[in-house]
Short mmCIF file of C-alpha atoms and ligand atoms in Angstrom, two decimals:
data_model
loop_
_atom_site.label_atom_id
_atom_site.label_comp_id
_atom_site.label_asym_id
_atom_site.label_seq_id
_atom_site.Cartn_x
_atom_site.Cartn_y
_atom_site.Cartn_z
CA UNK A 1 -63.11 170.53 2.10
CA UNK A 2 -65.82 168.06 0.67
CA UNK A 3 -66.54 170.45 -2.85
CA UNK A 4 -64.13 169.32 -5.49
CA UNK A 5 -63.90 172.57 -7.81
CA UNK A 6 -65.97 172.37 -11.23
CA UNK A 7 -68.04 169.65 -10.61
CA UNK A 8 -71.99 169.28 -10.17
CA UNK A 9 -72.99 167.67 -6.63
CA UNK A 10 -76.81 166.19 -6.92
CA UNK A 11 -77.47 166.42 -3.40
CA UNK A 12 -81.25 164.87 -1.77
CA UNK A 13 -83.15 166.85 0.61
CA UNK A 14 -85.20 165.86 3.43
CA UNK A 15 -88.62 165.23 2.81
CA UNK A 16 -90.55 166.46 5.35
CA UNK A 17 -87.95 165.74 8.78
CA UNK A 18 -84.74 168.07 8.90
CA UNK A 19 -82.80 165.72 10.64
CA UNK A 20 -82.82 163.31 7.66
CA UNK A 21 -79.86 165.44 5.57
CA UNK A 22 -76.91 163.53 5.29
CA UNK A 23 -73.78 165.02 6.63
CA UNK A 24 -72.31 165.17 3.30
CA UNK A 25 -75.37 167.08 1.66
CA UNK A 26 -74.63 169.85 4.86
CA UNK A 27 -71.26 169.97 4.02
CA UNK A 28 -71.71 170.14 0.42
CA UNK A 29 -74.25 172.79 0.70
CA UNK A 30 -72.24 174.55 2.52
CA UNK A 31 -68.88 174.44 0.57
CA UNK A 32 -70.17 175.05 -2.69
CA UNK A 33 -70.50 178.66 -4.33
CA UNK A 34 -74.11 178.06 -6.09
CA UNK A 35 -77.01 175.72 -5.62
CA UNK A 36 -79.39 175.58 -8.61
CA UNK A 37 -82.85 174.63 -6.93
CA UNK A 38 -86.27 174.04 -8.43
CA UNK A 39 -87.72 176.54 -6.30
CA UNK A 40 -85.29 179.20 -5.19
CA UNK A 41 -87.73 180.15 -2.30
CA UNK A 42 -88.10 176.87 -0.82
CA UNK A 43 -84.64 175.85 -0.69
CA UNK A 44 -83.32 179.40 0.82
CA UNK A 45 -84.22 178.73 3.93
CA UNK A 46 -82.74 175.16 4.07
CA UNK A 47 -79.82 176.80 3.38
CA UNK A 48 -80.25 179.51 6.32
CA UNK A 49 -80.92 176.45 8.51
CA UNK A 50 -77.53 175.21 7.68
CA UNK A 51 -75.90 177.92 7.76
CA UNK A 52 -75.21 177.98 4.09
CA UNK A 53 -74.17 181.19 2.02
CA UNK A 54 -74.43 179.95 -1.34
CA UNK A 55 -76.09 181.86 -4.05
CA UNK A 56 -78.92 180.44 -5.53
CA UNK A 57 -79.69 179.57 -9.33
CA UNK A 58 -83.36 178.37 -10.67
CA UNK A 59 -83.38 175.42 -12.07
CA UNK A 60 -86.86 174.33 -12.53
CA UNK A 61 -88.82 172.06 -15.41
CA UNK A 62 -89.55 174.77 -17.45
CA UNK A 63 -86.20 176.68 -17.91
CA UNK A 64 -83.77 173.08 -17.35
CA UNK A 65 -81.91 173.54 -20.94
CA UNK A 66 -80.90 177.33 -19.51
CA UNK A 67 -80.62 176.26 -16.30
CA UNK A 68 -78.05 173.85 -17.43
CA UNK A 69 -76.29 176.11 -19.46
CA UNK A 70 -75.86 178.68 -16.47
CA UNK A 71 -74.47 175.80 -14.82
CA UNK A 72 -71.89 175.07 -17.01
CA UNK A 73 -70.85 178.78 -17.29
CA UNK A 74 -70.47 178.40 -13.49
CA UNK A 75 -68.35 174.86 -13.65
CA UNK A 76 -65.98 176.20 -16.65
CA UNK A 77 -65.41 179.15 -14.82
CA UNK A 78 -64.13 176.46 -12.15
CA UNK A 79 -66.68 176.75 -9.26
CA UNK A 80 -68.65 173.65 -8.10
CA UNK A 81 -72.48 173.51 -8.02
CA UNK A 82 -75.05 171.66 -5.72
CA UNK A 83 -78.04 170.51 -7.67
CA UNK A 84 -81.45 170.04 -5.16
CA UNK A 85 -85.34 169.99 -5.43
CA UNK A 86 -88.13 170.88 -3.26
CA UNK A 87 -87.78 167.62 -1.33
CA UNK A 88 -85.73 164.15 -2.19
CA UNK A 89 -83.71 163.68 -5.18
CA UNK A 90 -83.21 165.32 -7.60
CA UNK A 91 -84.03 163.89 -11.49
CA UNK A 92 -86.53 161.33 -9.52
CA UNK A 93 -90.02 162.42 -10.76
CA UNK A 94 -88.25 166.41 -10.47
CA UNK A 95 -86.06 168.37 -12.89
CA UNK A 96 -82.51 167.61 -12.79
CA UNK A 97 -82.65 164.76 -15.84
CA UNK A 98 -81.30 167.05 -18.69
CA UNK A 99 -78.57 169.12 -16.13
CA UNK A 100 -76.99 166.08 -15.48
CA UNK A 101 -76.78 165.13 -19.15
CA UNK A 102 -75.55 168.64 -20.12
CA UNK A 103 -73.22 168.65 -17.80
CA UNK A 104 -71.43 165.32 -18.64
CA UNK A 105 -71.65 165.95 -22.09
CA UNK A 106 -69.42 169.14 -21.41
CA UNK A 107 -67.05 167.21 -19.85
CA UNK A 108 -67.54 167.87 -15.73
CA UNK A 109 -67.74 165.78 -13.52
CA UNK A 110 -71.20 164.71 -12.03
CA UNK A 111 -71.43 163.63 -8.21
CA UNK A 112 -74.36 161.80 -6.68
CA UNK A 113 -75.18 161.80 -2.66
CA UNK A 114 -77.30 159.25 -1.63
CA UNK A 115 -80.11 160.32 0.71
CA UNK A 116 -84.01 160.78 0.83
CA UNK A 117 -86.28 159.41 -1.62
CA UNK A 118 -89.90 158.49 -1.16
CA UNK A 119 -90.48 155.77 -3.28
CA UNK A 120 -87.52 154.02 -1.51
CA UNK A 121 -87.96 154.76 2.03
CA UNK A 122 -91.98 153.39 1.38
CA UNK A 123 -90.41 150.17 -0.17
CA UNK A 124 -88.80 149.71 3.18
CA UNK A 125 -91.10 150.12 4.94
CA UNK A 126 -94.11 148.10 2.56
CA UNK A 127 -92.73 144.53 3.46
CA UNK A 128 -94.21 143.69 0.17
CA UNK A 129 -92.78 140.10 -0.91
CA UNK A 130 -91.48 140.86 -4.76
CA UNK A 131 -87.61 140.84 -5.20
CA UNK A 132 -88.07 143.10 -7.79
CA UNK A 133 -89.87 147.11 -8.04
CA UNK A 134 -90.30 148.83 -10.59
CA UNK A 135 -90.66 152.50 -9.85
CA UNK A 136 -93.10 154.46 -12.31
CA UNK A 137 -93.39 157.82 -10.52
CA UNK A 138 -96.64 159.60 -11.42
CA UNK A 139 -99.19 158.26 -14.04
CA UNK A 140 -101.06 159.97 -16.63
CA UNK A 141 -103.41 162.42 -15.20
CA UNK A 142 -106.28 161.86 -17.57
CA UNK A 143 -108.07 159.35 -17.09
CA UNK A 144 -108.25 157.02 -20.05
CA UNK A 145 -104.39 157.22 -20.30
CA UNK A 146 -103.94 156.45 -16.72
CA UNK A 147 -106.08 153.64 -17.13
CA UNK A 148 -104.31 152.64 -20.59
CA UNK A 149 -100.85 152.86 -19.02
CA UNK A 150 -101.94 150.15 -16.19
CA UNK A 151 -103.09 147.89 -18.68
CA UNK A 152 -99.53 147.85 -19.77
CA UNK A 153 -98.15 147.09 -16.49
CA UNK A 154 -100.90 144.87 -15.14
CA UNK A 155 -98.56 141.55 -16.71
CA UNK A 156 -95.48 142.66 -14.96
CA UNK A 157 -94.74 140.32 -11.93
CA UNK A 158 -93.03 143.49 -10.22
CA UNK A 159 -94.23 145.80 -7.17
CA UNK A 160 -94.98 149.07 -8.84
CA UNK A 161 -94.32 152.10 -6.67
CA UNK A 162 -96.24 155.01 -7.76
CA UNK A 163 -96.07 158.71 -6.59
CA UNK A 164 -99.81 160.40 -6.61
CA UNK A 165 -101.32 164.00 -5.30
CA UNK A 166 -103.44 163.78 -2.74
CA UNK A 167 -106.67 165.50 -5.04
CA UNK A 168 -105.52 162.67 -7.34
CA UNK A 169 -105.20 159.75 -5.21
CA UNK A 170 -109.19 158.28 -4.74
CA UNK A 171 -109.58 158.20 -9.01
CA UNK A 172 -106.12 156.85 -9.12
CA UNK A 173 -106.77 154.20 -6.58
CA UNK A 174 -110.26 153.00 -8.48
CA UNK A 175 -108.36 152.91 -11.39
CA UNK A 176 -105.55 150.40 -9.80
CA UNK A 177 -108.50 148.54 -8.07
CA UNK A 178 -110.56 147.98 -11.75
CA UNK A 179 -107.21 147.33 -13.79
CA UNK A 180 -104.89 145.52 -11.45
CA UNK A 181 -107.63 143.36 -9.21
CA UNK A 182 -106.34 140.98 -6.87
CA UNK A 183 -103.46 142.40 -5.28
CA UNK A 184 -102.21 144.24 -2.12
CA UNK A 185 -102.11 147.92 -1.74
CA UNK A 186 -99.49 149.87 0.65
CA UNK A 187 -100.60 153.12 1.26
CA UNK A 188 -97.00 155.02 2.25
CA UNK A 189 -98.29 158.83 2.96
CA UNK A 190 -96.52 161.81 4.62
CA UNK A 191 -93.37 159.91 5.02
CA UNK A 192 -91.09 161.22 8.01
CA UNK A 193 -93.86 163.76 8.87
CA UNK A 194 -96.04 164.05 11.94
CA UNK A 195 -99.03 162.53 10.20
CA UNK A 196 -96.45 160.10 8.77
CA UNK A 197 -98.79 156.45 8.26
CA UNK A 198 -97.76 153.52 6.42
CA UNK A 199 -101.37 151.02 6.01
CA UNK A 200 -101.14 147.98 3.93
CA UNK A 201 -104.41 146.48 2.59
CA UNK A 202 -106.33 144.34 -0.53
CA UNK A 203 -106.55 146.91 -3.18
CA UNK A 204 -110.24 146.42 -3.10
CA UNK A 205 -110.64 147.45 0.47
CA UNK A 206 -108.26 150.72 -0.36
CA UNK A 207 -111.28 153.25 -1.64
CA UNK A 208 -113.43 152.61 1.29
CA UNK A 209 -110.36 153.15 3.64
CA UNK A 210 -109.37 156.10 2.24
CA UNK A 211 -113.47 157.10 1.74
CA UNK A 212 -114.05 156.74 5.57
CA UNK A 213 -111.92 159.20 7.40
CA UNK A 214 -110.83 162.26 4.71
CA UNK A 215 -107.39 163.03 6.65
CA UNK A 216 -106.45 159.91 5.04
CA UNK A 217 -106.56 161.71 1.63
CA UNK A 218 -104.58 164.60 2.26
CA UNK A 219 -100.54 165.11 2.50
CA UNK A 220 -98.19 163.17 0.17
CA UNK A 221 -98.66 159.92 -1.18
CA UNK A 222 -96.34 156.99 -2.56
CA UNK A 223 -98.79 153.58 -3.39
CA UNK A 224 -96.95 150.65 -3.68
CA UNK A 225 -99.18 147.48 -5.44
CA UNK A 226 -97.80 143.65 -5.36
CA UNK A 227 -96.64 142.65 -8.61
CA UNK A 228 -98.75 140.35 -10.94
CA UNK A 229 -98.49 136.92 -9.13
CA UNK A 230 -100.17 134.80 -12.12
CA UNK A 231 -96.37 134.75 -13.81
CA UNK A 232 -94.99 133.83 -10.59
CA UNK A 233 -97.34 130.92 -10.24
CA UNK A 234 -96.71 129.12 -13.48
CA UNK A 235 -93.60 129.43 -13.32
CA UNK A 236 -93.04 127.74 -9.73
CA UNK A 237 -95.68 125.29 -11.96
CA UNK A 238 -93.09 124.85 -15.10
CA UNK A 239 -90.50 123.91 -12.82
CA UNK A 240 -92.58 121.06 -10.88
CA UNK A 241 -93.74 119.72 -14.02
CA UNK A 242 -90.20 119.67 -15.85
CA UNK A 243 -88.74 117.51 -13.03
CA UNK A 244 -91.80 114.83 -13.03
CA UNK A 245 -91.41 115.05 -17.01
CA UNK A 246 -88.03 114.46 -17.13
CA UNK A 247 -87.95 111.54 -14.18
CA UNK A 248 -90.24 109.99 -17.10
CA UNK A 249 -93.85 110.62 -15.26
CA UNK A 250 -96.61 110.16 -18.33
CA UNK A 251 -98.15 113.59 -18.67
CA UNK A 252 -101.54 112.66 -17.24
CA UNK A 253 -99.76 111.51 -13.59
CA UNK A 254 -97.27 114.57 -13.86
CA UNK A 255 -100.12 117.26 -14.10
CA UNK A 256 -101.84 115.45 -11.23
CA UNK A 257 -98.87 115.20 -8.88
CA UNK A 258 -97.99 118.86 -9.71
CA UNK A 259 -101.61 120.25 -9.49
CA UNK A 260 -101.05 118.24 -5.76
CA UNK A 261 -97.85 120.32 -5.08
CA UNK A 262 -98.79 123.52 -6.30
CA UNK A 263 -102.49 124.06 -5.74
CA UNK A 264 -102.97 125.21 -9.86
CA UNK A 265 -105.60 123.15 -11.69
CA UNK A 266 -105.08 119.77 -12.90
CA UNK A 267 -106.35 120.46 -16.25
CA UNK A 268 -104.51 123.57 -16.97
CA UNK A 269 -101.51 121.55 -15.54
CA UNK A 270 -102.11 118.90 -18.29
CA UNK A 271 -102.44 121.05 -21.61
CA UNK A 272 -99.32 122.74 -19.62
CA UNK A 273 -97.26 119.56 -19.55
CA UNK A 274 -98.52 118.44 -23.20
CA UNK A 275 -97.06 122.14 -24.14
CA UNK A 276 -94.00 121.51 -22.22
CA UNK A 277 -93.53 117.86 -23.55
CA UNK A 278 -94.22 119.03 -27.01
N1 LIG B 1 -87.65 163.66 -6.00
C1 LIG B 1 -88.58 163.25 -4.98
C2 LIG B 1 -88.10 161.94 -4.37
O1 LIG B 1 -86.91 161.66 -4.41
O2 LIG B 1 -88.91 161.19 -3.82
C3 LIG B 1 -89.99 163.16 -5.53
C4 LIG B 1 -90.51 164.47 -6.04
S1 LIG B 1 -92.12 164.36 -6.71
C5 LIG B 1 -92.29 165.94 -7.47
C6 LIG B 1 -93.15 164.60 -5.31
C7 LIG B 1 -93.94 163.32 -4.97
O3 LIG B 1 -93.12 162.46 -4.18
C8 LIG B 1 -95.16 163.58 -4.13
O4 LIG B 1 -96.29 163.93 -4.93
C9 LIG B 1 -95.35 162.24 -3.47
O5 LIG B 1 -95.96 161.33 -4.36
C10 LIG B 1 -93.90 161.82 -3.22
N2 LIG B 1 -93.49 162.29 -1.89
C11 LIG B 1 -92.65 163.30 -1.62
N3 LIG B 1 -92.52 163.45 -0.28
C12 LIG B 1 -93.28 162.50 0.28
C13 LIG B 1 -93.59 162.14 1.62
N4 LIG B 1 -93.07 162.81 2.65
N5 LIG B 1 -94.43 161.11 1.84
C14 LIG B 1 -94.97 160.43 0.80
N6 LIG B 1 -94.73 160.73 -0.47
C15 LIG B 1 -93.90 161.75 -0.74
#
């Protein structure tokens, strides 16, 4: 039997295919007692699909703290309970943060199953170049904080991964065009679905893609934009001009040689190296 007694499985759910449950998820959800889900009528007949008799506890955004509490009741009374949302993981832009606190903090166990997320199965697919992401889930839906929240990532040199509505997505993606600029957008939407379309483009050209064809605005959305590349760039600069510094180039040669390697401007290159050499 997979379910250890008294402890709290957070368990992902497909996201559109059925196929994509894990074998572990099925045989969790269909070991354990309870299931608290964020919507008790989408998830019951998941569990009828499986095969699952479980009995079902709500566990939604606005009643989490009771939700948690219920769940405890449930673990001290030694049962186990499977924690999922509509679709993906749970606590990932969807309630499940605070249960999983609660429920350490009295002392159970809390076991995570990998399995579907959005934002990660778009990175895969994105083949944008960054090491790094940095996943913000949904922004601000008003406007001027939406915009105000960008400004604060616009230095970061990370892909952001965004989740967006489709009634949302047109304002959201004018928004990344006039605050982010030059950079590329991937367009991840109705991932493992029939209409399932993965389109990679400048972030410029994005409005008038989505603009020309409205099926393109509808179904579920991740947007993935390329990190700020401007940090990237001086610093592949810093490191050119260190060496030729240190070999003993004069600064006016070792901004010229560099501006040669790395494309940047010779004069930026030179206050750079004065900077550097200072
Ligand atoms: N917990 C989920 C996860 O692990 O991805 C996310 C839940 S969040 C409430 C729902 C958002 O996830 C949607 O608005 C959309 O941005 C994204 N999403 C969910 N399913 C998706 C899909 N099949 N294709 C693209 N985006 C999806």
């Amino acid at each position: 039997m997979t379910s250890e007694s008294a402890a709290l499985y957070v368990v992902p759910t497909p996201l559109g295919n059925l196929s994509d449950i894990t074998r572990r998820a099925e045989e969790v959800l269909r070991t354990v007692p309870w299931v608290a889900a964020e919507d008790t009528r989408h998830t019951a007949p998941l569990l009828k699909h499986l095969g699952a008799t479980a009995r079902l506890l709500p566990a939604h955004e606005h009643n989490e703290r009771e939700a948690a509490a219920r769940i405890v009741e449930r673990l001290c009374a030694g049962e186990a309970v499977a924690l999922v949302s509509d679709a993906g993981t749970p606590a990932i832009s969807d309630p499940g943060t605070r249960i999983v606190a609660q429920v350490r903090a009295a002392g159970f166990r809390v076991i995570p199953l990998p399995g579907p997320c959005a934002a990660v199965t778009a990175l895969s697919a994105a083949g944008l170049p960054e090491p790094h992401f940095l996943f913000y889930g949904f922004l601000p839906t008003k406007a001027s904080q939406r915009r105000q929240a960008l400004e604060e990532l616009r230095p970061l040199p990370y892909a952001l991964v965004f989740y967006e509505a489709p009634h949302r997505v047109l304002e959201t993606v004018d928004d990344l065009t006039a605050v982010l600029g030059h950079r590329t957008l991937v367009i991840a939407r109705e991932l493992t679905k029939l209409f399932e379309t993965v389109y990679a483009c400048p972030l410029g050209e994005a409005a008038a893609w989505l603009r020309a064809d409205p099926n393109r605005q509808k179904g579920e959305f991740v947007l993935l934009v390329s990190g700020n590349q401007e940090e990237g760039d001086q610093g592949e600069s810093d490191r050119v001009l260190k060496i030729l510094l240190a070999e003993g180039l004069p600064v006016k040669q070792a901004a010229k040689v560099a501006a040669a390697v790395t494309g940047a401007a010779k004069n930026a290159l030179y206050d750079r190296a004065l900077q550097l050499k200072g």
